[in-house]
Structures are given as C-alpha cells and as structure tokens.
Tab-separated table of C-alpha atoms and ligand atoms in Angstrom:
chain	number	residue	atom	x	y	z
R	92	MET	CA	-98.457	30.204	-28.510
R	93	PRO	CA	-101.862	29.635	-30.104
R	94	GLY	CA	-103.410	26.294	-30.971
R	95	PHE	CA	-104.670	27.702	-34.271
R	96	GLU	CA	-101.166	27.174	-35.613
R	97	PHE	CA	-101.830	23.433	-35.421
R	98	PHE	CA	-105.341	23.273	-36.901
R	99	GLY	CA	-105.757	20.234	-39.108
R	100	GLU	CA	-107.249	16.844	-39.840
R	101	GLU	CA	-108.086	16.046	-36.200
R	102	GLU	CA	-110.221	19.180	-35.761
R	103	ARG	CA	-111.970	18.579	-39.087
R	104	LYS	CA	-112.825	14.995	-38.111
R	105	GLU	CA	-114.399	16.072	-34.803
R	106	VAL	CA	-116.394	18.882	-36.436
R	107	ASN	CA	-117.570	16.567	-39.216
R	108	GLU	CA	-118.942	14.103	-36.681
R	109	VAL	CA	-121.200	16.903	-35.436
R	110	LEU	CA	-122.107	18.013	-38.955
R	111	GLU	CA	-123.112	14.446	-39.854
R	112	THR	CA	-125.876	14.419	-37.254
R	113	GLY	CA	-126.675	18.121	-37.586
R	114	ILE	CA	-127.199	18.406	-33.818
R	115	LEU	CA	-125.243	21.573	-33.142
R	116	MET	CA	-126.605	22.105	-29.633
R	117	ARG	CA	-125.033	20.609	-26.546
R	118	TYR	CA	-128.283	19.729	-24.764
R	119	GLY	CA	-131.184	17.489	-25.718
R	120	PHE	CA	-131.989	15.756	-29.037
R	121	ASP	CA	-130.771	12.510	-27.472
R	122	GLY	CA	-131.972	10.237	-30.298
R	123	PRO	CA	-130.802	12.096	-33.414
R	124	ARG	CA	-127.386	12.943	-31.948
R	125	LYS	CA	-126.350	9.276	-32.143
R	126	GLY	CA	-124.375	9.314	-28.928
R	127	ARG	CA	-122.274	12.327	-29.908
R	128	TRP	CA	-121.799	14.710	-26.998
R	129	LYS	CA	-118.756	16.844	-27.811
R	130	ALA	CA	-119.230	19.415	-25.035
R	131	LYS	CA	-119.700	16.710	-22.412
R	132	GLU	CA	-116.682	14.836	-23.717
R	133	LEU	CA	-114.540	17.974	-23.624
R	134	GLU	CA	-115.629	18.760	-20.057
R	135	GLN	CA	-114.648	15.247	-19.021
R	136	ALA	CA	-111.271	15.619	-20.758
R	137	ILE	CA	-110.648	18.970	-19.015
R	138	THR	CA	-111.231	17.456	-15.568
R	139	GLU	CA	-108.774	14.658	-16.389
R	140	VAL	CA	-106.055	16.724	-18.080
R	141	PHE	CA	-106.010	19.555	-15.542
R	142	GLY	CA	-106.994	17.621	-12.437
R	143	CYS	CA	-110.187	19.222	-11.136
R	144	LYS	CA	-113.482	17.683	-10.081
R	145	TYR	CA	-115.783	19.735	-12.311
R	146	ALA	CA	-115.647	21.673	-15.570
R	147	GLN	CA	-118.404	23.771	-17.152
R	148	LEU	CA	-117.845	24.957	-20.707
R	149	THR	CA	-119.029	28.422	-21.713
R	150	SER	CA	-119.259	30.552	-24.845
R	151	SER	CA	-116.075	32.525	-24.028
R	152	GLY	CA	-113.462	33.161	-21.377
R	153	THR	CA	-115.291	36.372	-20.477
R	154	SER	CA	-118.559	34.520	-19.880
R	155	ALA	CA	-116.622	31.870	-17.922
R	156	LEU	CA	-115.432	34.604	-15.535
R	157	THR	CA	-118.939	36.083	-15.268
R	158	THR	CA	-120.369	32.627	-14.617
R	159	ALA	CA	-117.762	31.819	-11.968
R	160	MET	CA	-118.448	35.103	-10.168
R	161	ALA	CA	-122.206	34.511	-10.206
R	162	ALA	CA	-121.791	30.919	-8.997
R	163	LEU	CA	-119.503	32.098	-6.194
R	164	GLY	CA	-122.159	34.582	-5.090
R	165	ILE	CA	-120.203	37.710	-6.025
R	166	GLY	CA	-122.431	40.650	-6.969
R	167	ALA	CA	-123.665	44.164	-6.233
R	168	GLY	CA	-121.523	46.036	-3.729
R	169	ASP	CA	-118.796	43.402	-3.588
R	170	GLU	CA	-115.215	44.415	-4.308
R	171	ILE	CA	-112.913	42.194	-6.340
R	172	ILE	CA	-109.195	42.909	-6.059
R	173	MET	CA	-107.486	42.380	-9.417
R	174	PRO	CA	-104.301	43.464	-11.203
R	175	CYS	CA	-103.890	46.583	-13.368
R	176	PHE	CA	-102.111	44.474	-16.020
R	177	THR	CA	-104.560	42.063	-17.639
R	178	PHE	CA	-106.824	41.731	-20.648
R	179	VAL	CA	-109.949	43.949	-20.590
R	180	ALA	CA	-112.163	40.850	-20.203
R	181	SER	CA	-111.201	40.556	-16.519
R	182	PHE	CA	-112.833	43.843	-15.470
R	183	GLU	CA	-115.680	43.458	-17.975
R	184	ALA	CA	-116.745	40.307	-16.104
R	185	VAL	CA	-116.528	42.053	-12.717
R	186	LEU	CA	-118.739	44.891	-13.944
R	187	SER	CA	-121.210	42.457	-15.538
R	188	VAL	CA	-122.210	40.978	-12.180
R	189	GLY	CA	-122.550	44.399	-10.537
R	190	ALA	CA	-119.328	44.090	-8.551
R	191	ILE	CA	-116.591	46.697	-8.153
R	192	PRO	CA	-113.156	46.138	-9.666
R	193	VAL	CA	-110.370	47.293	-7.346
R	194	LEU	CA	-107.231	47.464	-9.453
R	195	VAL	CA	-103.870	47.132	-7.731
R	196	ASP	CA	-100.191	46.952	-8.601
R	197	ILE	CA	-98.278	44.077	-10.097
R	198	ASP	CA	-94.617	43.182	-9.513
R	199	GLU	CA	-91.934	41.469	-11.601
R	200	THR	CA	-94.041	38.296	-11.711
R	201	LEU	CA	-96.276	40.452	-14.004
R	202	THR	CA	-99.149	39.415	-11.750
R	203	LEU	CA	-100.680	40.615	-8.455
R	204	LYS	CA	-98.236	42.005	-5.928
R	205	PRO	CA	-99.356	40.425	-2.621
R	206	ALA	CA	-98.482	43.521	-0.538
R	207	ALA	CA	-100.641	45.680	-2.826
R	208	VAL	CA	-103.519	43.222	-2.392
R	209	ARG	CA	-103.221	43.401	1.370
R	210	ALA	CA	-103.248	47.203	1.294
R	211	ALA	CA	-106.441	47.216	-0.810
R	212	ILE	CA	-108.584	45.073	1.475
R	213	SER	CA	-111.712	46.804	2.768
R	214	PRO	CA	-114.845	45.604	4.576
R	215	ARG	CA	-116.461	45.177	1.138
R	216	THR	CA	-113.729	42.961	-0.322
R	217	LYS	CA	-115.228	39.633	-1.344
R	218	CYS	CA	-112.743	38.124	-3.738
R	219	ILE	CA	-109.143	38.204	-4.912
R	220	MET	CA	-108.753	37.531	-8.610
R	221	PRO	CA	-105.173	36.935	-9.713
R	222	VAL	CA	-104.653	36.928	-13.469
R	223	HIS	CA	-101.884	34.534	-14.444
R	224	MET	CA	-100.627	36.707	-17.287
R	225	CYS	CA	-98.619	35.485	-20.243
R	226	GLY	CA	-98.320	31.869	-19.147
R	227	SER	CA	-96.947	32.137	-15.637
R	228	PRO	CA	-98.481	31.994	-12.144
R	229	ALA	CA	-99.195	34.629	-9.545
R	230	ASP	CA	-97.810	33.967	-6.077
R	231	LEU	CA	-100.777	31.783	-5.139
R	232	GLY	CA	-99.295	30.757	-1.787
R	233	ALA	CA	-99.186	34.353	-0.579
R	234	LEU	CA	-102.620	35.142	-2.029
R	235	GLN	CA	-104.206	32.058	-0.514
R	236	GLU	CA	-102.844	33.091	2.875
R	237	ILE	CA	-104.508	36.503	2.533
R	238	CYS	CA	-107.763	34.826	1.471
R	239	ASN	CA	-107.711	32.507	4.470
R	240	GLU	CA	-106.922	35.347	6.844
R	241	HIS	CA	-109.766	37.556	5.597
R	242	LYS	CA	-112.206	34.815	4.509
R	243	LEU	CA	-112.096	35.851	0.859
R	244	ILE	CA	-112.817	33.950	-2.327
R	245	LEU	CA	-109.891	33.113	-4.626
R	246	LEU	CA	-110.888	33.160	-8.302
R	247	GLU	CA	-108.118	32.474	-10.825
R	248	ASP	CA	-108.243	34.089	-14.245
R	249	ALA	CA	-106.000	31.500	-15.900
R	250	CYS	CA	-107.263	32.322	-19.413
R	251	GLN	CA	-103.723	32.965	-20.683
R	252	SER	CA	-102.020	30.169	-18.800
R	253	ILE	CA	-103.411	26.851	-19.967
R	254	GLY	CA	-100.912	24.163	-18.950
R	255	ALA	CA	-98.946	26.283	-16.454
R	256	LYS	CA	-98.643	25.047	-12.890
R	257	TYR	CA	-98.121	26.078	-9.297
R	258	LYS	CA	-96.654	23.510	-6.881
R	259	GLY	CA	-97.541	20.712	-9.289
R	260	ARG	CA	-101.185	21.700	-9.762
R	261	SER	CA	-102.657	23.215	-12.922
R	262	LEU	CA	-103.434	26.918	-12.781
R	263	GLY	CA	-107.181	27.463	-12.711
R	264	THR	CA	-107.809	24.454	-10.447
R	265	ILE	CA	-106.303	25.843	-7.243
R	266	GLY	CA	-108.686	28.613	-6.166
R	267	ASP	CA	-112.408	28.302	-5.342
R	268	ALA	CA	-112.847	28.433	-9.109
R	269	GLY	CA	-110.710	29.195	-12.147
R	270	THR	CA	-111.233	29.909	-15.804
R	271	PHE	CA	-109.622	29.289	-19.181
R	272	SER	CA	-110.367	31.001	-22.472
R	273	PHE	CA	-110.332	29.043	-25.705
R	274	ASP	CA	-110.544	32.084	-27.975
R	275	PHE	CA	-108.642	32.064	-31.234
R	276	VAL	CA	-105.257	33.162	-29.849
R	277	LYS	CA	-105.124	31.054	-26.697
R	278	THR	CA	-102.980	27.953	-26.106
R	279	ILE	CA	-105.823	25.675	-27.158
R	280	THR	CA	-108.703	27.129	-29.123
R	281	CYS	CA	-112.356	26.383	-29.888
R	282	ALA	CA	-112.592	29.549	-32.040
R	283	GLU	CA	-114.647	30.976	-29.143
R	284	GLY	CA	-115.114	29.261	-25.815
R	285	GLY	CA	-114.159	29.077	-22.183
R	286	VAL	CA	-114.463	26.937	-19.084
R	287	VAL	CA	-115.124	27.284	-15.373
R	288	MET	CA	-113.163	24.755	-13.327
R	289	THR	CA	-113.845	24.022	-9.675
R	290	ASN	CA	-113.608	21.325	-7.047
R	291	LYS	CA	-116.799	22.523	-5.358
R	292	GLU	CA	-119.981	20.755	-6.362
R	293	ASP	CA	-122.277	23.695	-5.622
R	294	VAL	CA	-120.169	26.079	-7.741
R	295	TYR	CA	-120.347	23.605	-10.607
R	296	VAL	CA	-124.104	22.993	-10.342
R	297	LYS	CA	-124.738	26.744	-10.287
R	298	SER	CA	-122.394	27.315	-13.248
R	299	ASP	CA	-124.170	24.570	-15.184
R	300	GLY	CA	-127.562	26.219	-14.688
R	301	TYR	CA	-126.376	29.806	-15.046
R	302	THR	CA	-124.934	29.241	-18.516
R	303	ASP	CA	-128.253	27.785	-19.748
R	304	HIS	CA	-131.014	30.179	-18.619
R	305	GLY	CA	-131.086	28.681	-15.129
R	306	HIS	CA	-132.167	25.195	-16.318
R	307	ASP	CA	-131.685	22.589	-13.606
R	308	HIS	CA	-130.899	19.872	-16.192
R	309	LYS	CA	-132.555	17.283	-13.983
R	310	GLY	CA	-135.207	16.009	-16.375
R	311	ILE	CA	-134.856	14.178	-19.661
R	312	ASP	CA	-137.237	16.695	-21.213
R	313	ARG	CA	-135.716	20.194	-21.540
R	314	GLY	CA	-139.206	21.672	-21.547
R	315	ALA	CA	-139.872	20.228	-18.108
R	316	ASP	CA	-136.663	21.564	-16.503
R	317	LEU	CA	-137.164	23.791	-13.489
R	318	HIS	CA	-135.438	27.148	-13.018
R	319	PRO	CA	-134.171	27.412	-9.455
R	320	PHE	CA	-132.581	30.805	-10.290
R	321	ILE	CA	-132.222	33.297	-13.136
R	322	GLY	CA	-129.494	32.502	-15.632
R	323	TYR	CA	-128.297	33.597	-19.060
R	324	ASN	CA	-127.248	31.936	-22.271
R	325	TYR	CA	-123.497	31.411	-22.160
R	326	ARG	CA	-123.627	27.984	-23.801
R	327	ILE	CA	-120.921	26.624	-26.043
R	328	SER	CA	-122.029	24.922	-29.270
R	329	GLU	CA	-121.173	21.353	-30.247
R	330	LEU	CA	-119.167	22.668	-33.229
R	331	HIS	CA	-116.938	24.728	-30.981
R	332	ALA	CA	-116.556	21.953	-28.427
R	333	ALA	CA	-115.583	19.539	-31.217
R	334	VAL	CA	-112.643	21.762	-32.183
R	335	GLY	CA	-111.609	21.980	-28.531
R	336	LEU	CA	-111.689	18.222	-28.167
R	337	ALA	CA	-109.178	17.782	-30.986
R	338	GLN	CA	-107.045	20.575	-29.539
R	339	ILE	CA	-106.869	19.301	-25.960
R	340	ARG	CA	-105.409	16.039	-27.259
R	341	LYS	CA	-102.549	18.072	-28.721
R	342	LEU	CA	-101.871	20.116	-25.589
R	343	ASP	CA	-98.824	18.143	-24.489
R	344	THR	CA	-97.295	18.626	-27.936
R	345	PHE	CA	-98.029	22.370	-27.853
R	346	LEU	CA	-96.466	22.730	-24.421
R	347	SER	CA	-93.316	20.793	-25.223
R	348	ILE	CA	-92.699	22.808	-28.401
R	349	GLN	CA	-93.368	26.064	-26.547
R	350	LYS	CA	-90.940	25.155	-23.811
R	351	LYS	CA	-88.194	24.153	-26.200
R	352	ASN	CA	-88.574	27.305	-28.321
R	353	CYS	CA	-88.899	29.577	-25.312
R	354	MET	CA	-85.803	28.183	-23.576
R	355	ALA	CA	-83.713	28.522	-26.717
R	356	LEU	CA	-84.748	32.167	-27.115
R	357	ARG	CA	-84.133	32.783	-23.437
R	358	ASP	CA	-80.642	31.280	-23.652
R	359	ALA	CA	-79.826	33.621	-26.527
R	360	LEU	CA	-81.138	36.741	-24.752
R	361	SER	CA	-79.324	35.714	-21.557
R	362	THR	CA	-76.023	36.445	-23.272
R	363	VAL	CA	-76.841	40.146	-22.834
R	364	PRO	CA	-76.138	40.953	-19.165
R	365	GLU	CA	-78.541	43.938	-19.175
R	366	ILE	CA	-81.522	41.662	-19.953
R	367	SER	CA	-83.464	40.057	-17.102
R	368	PHE	CA	-86.623	37.961	-17.157
R	369	ARG	CA	-90.005	37.983	-15.451
R	370	GLU	CA	-89.970	36.398	-12.036
R	371	VAL	CA	-91.684	33.038	-11.603
R	372	PRO	CA	-92.830	32.532	-7.987
R	373	GLU	CA	-91.285	29.599	-6.133
R	374	GLY	CA	-93.089	26.417	-7.146
R	375	GLY	CA	-94.358	27.983	-10.350
R	376	GLU	CA	-94.053	26.440	-13.801
R	377	ASP	CA	-94.320	28.703	-16.849
R	378	SER	CA	-96.320	27.364	-19.830
R	379	CYS	CA	-93.958	29.389	-22.057
R	380	THR	CA	-96.561	30.963	-24.318
R	381	PHE	CA	-94.443	34.112	-24.078
R	382	LEU	CA	-90.910	34.974	-23.124
R	383	SER	CA	-91.200	38.154	-21.047
R	384	TRP	CA	-87.929	40.041	-20.715
R	385	LEU	CA	-86.923	43.277	-19.046
R	386	LEU	CA	-84.349	45.983	-19.643
R	387	PRO	CA	-82.850	48.265	-16.968
R	388	THR	CA	-84.736	51.473	-17.886
R	389	GLU	CA	-87.845	52.720	-19.666
R	390	ALA	CA	-85.739	54.775	-22.090
R	391	LEU	CA	-83.664	51.777	-23.131
R	392	THR	CA	-86.761	49.638	-23.539
R	393	LYS	CA	-88.472	52.219	-25.739
R	394	ALA	CA	-85.304	52.517	-27.809
R	395	VAL	CA	-85.159	48.738	-28.243
R	396	VAL	CA	-88.832	48.658	-29.306
R	397	GLU	CA	-88.101	51.406	-31.870
R	398	GLU	CA	-85.017	49.589	-33.106
R	399	MET	CA	-86.922	46.310	-33.471
R	400	LYS	CA	-89.681	48.150	-35.334
R	401	ALA	CA	-87.150	49.794	-37.664
R	402	GLN	CA	-85.584	46.411	-38.409
R	403	GLY	CA	-88.974	44.809	-39.064
R	404	ILE	CA	-88.605	42.292	-36.215
R	405	LEU	CA	-91.161	43.681	-33.747
R	406	ALA	CA	-94.004	41.447	-34.979
R	407	GLY	CA	-94.823	38.944	-32.230
R	408	SER	CA	-93.188	41.067	-29.523
R	409	PHE	CA	-95.436	43.207	-27.339
R	410	TYR	CA	-94.686	46.342	-25.367
R	411	TRP	CA	-97.789	46.163	-23.160
R	412	TYR	CA	-97.023	49.517	-21.515
R	413	SER	CA	-98.367	51.365	-24.533
R	414	ASN	CA	-100.792	48.676	-25.697
R	415	ASN	CA	-104.510	49.545	-25.698
R	416	TRP	CA	-105.805	46.238	-24.410
R	417	HIS	CA	-103.667	45.150	-21.507
R	418	TYR	CA	-102.551	47.931	-19.198
R	419	ILE	CA	-104.393	50.533	-17.137
R	420	SER	CA	-102.511	53.474	-18.668
R	421	LYS	CA	-104.532	53.123	-21.874
R	422	TRP	CA	-107.923	52.118	-20.483
R	423	ASP	CA	-109.593	55.526	-20.848
R	424	HIS	CA	-113.016	53.949	-21.377
R	425	LEU	CA	-112.693	52.278	-17.987
R	426	LYS	CA	-111.331	55.319	-16.156
R	427	GLN	CA	-114.073	57.526	-17.624
R	428	ALA	CA	-116.735	54.872	-16.929
R	429	THR	CA	-117.902	55.008	-20.543
R	430	THR	CA	-120.771	52.528	-20.636
R	431	LEU	CA	-123.779	52.242	-22.934
R	432	HIS	CA	-126.207	52.115	-20.028
R	433	ASN	CA	-126.405	53.385	-16.465
R	434	ILE	CA	-124.349	51.448	-13.979
R	435	ASN	CA	-124.570	51.184	-10.246
R	436	PRO	CA	-123.331	54.454	-8.628
R	437	ASP	CA	-120.811	52.504	-6.508
R	438	GLN	CA	-119.275	51.022	-9.621
R	439	LYS	CA	-119.183	54.362	-11.386
R	440	ALA	CA	-117.479	56.108	-8.452
R	441	ALA	CA	-114.851	53.353	-8.251
R	442	LEU	CA	-114.068	53.628	-11.955
R	443	LEU	CA	-113.811	57.420	-11.919
R	444	LYS	CA	-111.446	57.152	-8.966
R	445	LEU	CA	-109.074	55.073	-11.112
R	446	ALA	CA	-108.320	58.156	-13.210
R	447	ASP	CA	-106.403	59.703	-10.276
R	448	THR	CA	-104.900	56.493	-8.960
R	449	LYS	CA	-101.186	56.067	-9.549
R	450	PHE	CA	-99.675	52.688	-10.360
R	451	GLU	CA	-96.026	53.636	-9.993
R	452	ALA	CA	-94.789	50.184	-8.952
R	453	SER	CA	-96.477	48.665	-12.000
R	454	ASP	CA	-95.281	51.431	-14.334
R	455	ALA	CA	-91.733	50.711	-13.161
R	456	VAL	CA	-92.081	47.100	-14.313
R	457	MET	CA	-94.320	47.439	-17.364
R	458	SER	CA	-92.313	50.294	-18.886
R	459	ARG	CA	-89.275	47.949	-19.010
R	460	CYS	CA	-90.983	44.757	-20.153
R	461	ILE	CA	-91.297	43.233	-23.618
R	462	SER	CA	-93.145	39.937	-24.149
R	463	THR	CA	-92.254	37.859	-27.176
R	464	ALA	CA	-94.883	35.336	-28.260
R	465	ILE	CA	-93.520	31.836	-28.735
R	466	SER	CA	-94.651	30.280	-32.000
R	467	LEU	CA	-95.262	26.564	-32.395
R	468	MET	CA	-94.261	26.824	-36.036
R	469	TRP	CA	-90.690	28.152	-35.878
R	470	THR	CA	-88.111	25.953	-37.489
R	471	GLU	CA	-84.812	25.733	-35.646
R	472	GLU	CA	-83.335	28.034	-38.248
R	473	GLN	CA	-86.089	30.639	-37.866
R	474	ARG	CA	-85.765	30.507	-34.114
R	475	LYS	CA	-82.012	31.058	-34.284
R	476	ASP	CA	-82.408	33.872	-36.779
R	477	LYS	CA	-85.022	35.589	-34.618
R	478	ALA	CA	-82.864	35.273	-31.516
R	479	GLU	CA	-79.759	36.597	-33.255
R	480	LYS	CA	-81.611	39.604	-34.668
R	481	MET	CA	-83.179	40.431	-31.303
R	482	VAL	CA	-79.847	40.211	-29.515
R	483	ALA	CA	-78.204	42.368	-32.180
R	484	ALA	CA	-80.937	45.015	-31.875
R	485	VAL	CA	-80.541	45.177	-28.092
R	486	ARG	CA	-76.734	45.354	-28.336
R	487	LYS	CA	-76.957	48.145	-30.898
R	488	VAL	CA	-79.161	50.232	-28.586
R	489	LEU	CA	-76.910	49.553	-25.580
R	490	GLN	CA	-73.835	50.526	-27.623
R	491	ALA	CA	-75.452	53.786	-28.763
R	492	GLN	CA	-76.321	54.625	-25.176
R	493	LEU	CA	-72.780	53.954	-24.050
R	494	GLN	CA	-71.427	56.331	-26.692
R	495	GLN	CA	-73.839	59.036	-25.583
R	496	ALA	CA	-72.765	58.729	-21.973
B	779	PLP	C1	-108.453	35.932	-23.321
B	779	PLP	C2	-108.649	36.366	-21.927
B	779	PLP	C3	-109.896	36.337	-21.272
B	779	PLP	C4	-111.182	35.924	-21.903
B	779	PLP	O1	-111.280	36.095	-23.216
B	779	PLP	P1	-112.344	35.631	-24.281
B	779	PLP	O2	-111.806	36.247	-25.503
B	779	PLP	O3	-113.653	36.169	-23.840
B	779	PLP	O4	-112.358	34.141	-24.353
B	779	PLP	C5	-109.937	36.708	-19.941
B	779	PLP	N1	-108.841	37.081	-19.277
B	779	PLP	C6	-107.628	37.109	-19.860
B	779	PLP	C7	-106.441	37.492	-19.048
B	779	PLP	C8	-107.491	36.785	-21.200
B	779	PLP	O5	-106.296	36.842	-21.776
C-alpha cells in the first residue's frame, strides 16, 4: 500500500542533491540552485505518468483540494456533493473555502451512489466531488452525465487512488480537476505533499498562484511579481519534492506488487462463498492498495472482526464502520459543527442538519465491509499465511453461526 515501505537509496540521492545546494525552496535562487528544480521536475513527471496537461504540487492532499476548489471558483454559498465515506480531509477542504458539504450515500463501489447524487442536487449545487476510496473508481460515467446535465463541476478526490484508472485514463485527470495526496501512508509519498491535476490552463495558472500567496510567477525577480488575486502558502518544499521524484519512478513496481498480492489474497477469500467484494464500475481498474471484502450481515462482520482481533490478525484490516476517521457515523465534530472560530451560518446549518440525516444505504454496505491493506513487503509465504488465517477465522465464525441456528 504505502510507498514508505520502499524508502531507500534513490530517495536519499534525490534529497542529498537538494542538501548539497542548500536551496530548500522551490522558487527563485536560480544561480545557487545549480539547475536543481525538484518540484518542477516532479510536476513534469506527474503530467507524463498520469497523462494530464498540468500539475501543481502543494503542501498536502488537503491543501491540493482547497486549491482546486479555489481555482475552480467554488466558494461561499456553493454546495459540493460528496460521499459520507471518505477521509476527513475531503470535508475540511470544502469548509475551508466557505462552501457547504452535502454528504450523500455510497453504494457497493464504496464511492458515490449516482442516484443519491441526483437526489441531492439543489439550485446551489456547484460541484460533485467523488472520492475514489481505497484504490478504486467511482462511477465517473454516470457522474459526468449528471454534471453535464446540470452544468456542474466535477472534482475528483483521487488522494487514495494513485495509479487506478477509469476507461484507460488515470483517476484524478478525468474531471475538471483532480487531486492526489503524497502523505506518509499513500501509494507514493513525499512525507507530506499533494498535487492538483487539470487539463485546463486557467485552473492550473490559478492553482500556481494560489499556492504561493497569489504570485503571478511572471518575472525573474520574485520581489517584482504581481498579485492578481489573494492566495495562501500551500507550497511544497524541494526536500519533499525530491522524495516524491524518487517515488514516482517506482510507481509501476509498487502497482505490480500490489496487484499480485491483492489478487492472491482475493483468490483465497473467494473460496468462502459468503464473501463478496467491492464493486468496480464498468471500465474501472483498481490500484489494489486495499482488498475490500463484504460479508452477508453486520452481525457476521462484527463477529469476524472480533475473531480476527482475538487471533491477533486484525492489524492491517480496517472496519471503517466504527473507525473515527472515515465514516459519518463517528464524525461528531462535524455533525456538531465544532470549529475553533465562527463559520458562515449557511455552513453551520448544513452541518447541524447532518446529525439527523440517515445514511441507511451506506450503513448497509459499510457495516458489512472490511478493507485489508495490501503490503508491498509480504513474502509469498507471509501472504499465504495471512490468507489462510483470514479464511480460517471467517469459516470459524460462519460455523459457529450455523450451530446457533
Ligand atoms: C489522504 C487523503 C486526503 C488528503 O490528505 P493529506 O494527508 O492532507 O495529504 C484527502 N482525501 C482522501 C480521501 C485521503 O485519503
């Protein structure tokens, strides 16, 4: 799953090249940097590897989402339709630009349920933001159709799905803009970092300025840059970009190991007829960072989680339904609008409303789903052992249930 498992000589070499010049900043200092531009080089590599026209690096995946929203003109009063199963960063970014997160159900793709999106559209809807959770795409065809019909922006939160595809194109490059995170547990890591990808020149130019205090980056002298609009500092450093540069060169290796390990685990779990797997929309290609599997009922799933815990084999497997970071059921701070400062009354009202909103369709999926992270480091023996133990734990629970019945 995470690139940090493969940290080594290549990353050290790239970082040392930056340390040799001491120019840790991505802009300016043209002479002393001796032609070393790690952030620029990484942006170029991202456009080539993922097939988009423009890439703007940022300090994190969260700031990449904020930047993309600002560059797309999403702000106060605008509603963004997003899923109720995601990482907290997705709604943090929405709130940061003054927009209103409208959370809706997911389906067995573990991403936005298109019918729920349709039902949530209002005159204030500005954007649909699918989150391609756990390595696999949302039904982008259906979502794009809704966007075209209602003239909405499509922004892809692809932070967890580096290397996954939809109809042959990389996730994150299909909507009006898309983002990756390069935080420490993502498929490739910079320690902290992110990127906005787009094929639209104006979105790129705005993202470029927004992440650097609104600088227009037109002059050779930073001090003489103009500020066509107000920005922030969401810059990545050269040290972080250097790590990312070494990592992106290893992406194909990461993905092929993930796929091999994931398929082997899937084959083993498939021998249990009660186990099913997350749905991948037609034309979708899973990056296999996780294997997400489902059991027939919530009770069985909880029993399997308990059994795995008791056997000491739960590490690396996640029951998101009762996890504090990823599912609406546990986001009390969001539902109570607990912020450190006043927020726009529209935003506050929308958040408080979430407390009485039911997500039954999502509960029905999430309460039965376990995601197992796929390690790049498993030996064949470890992988087999893990699979055998998981299958045995599930069979034991199923057997016990049968005896009860
Ligand atoms: C990791 C992640 C982000 C952004 O995270 P950062 O830690 O800020 O880089 C955004 N959305 C999702 C779904 C994520 O998993």
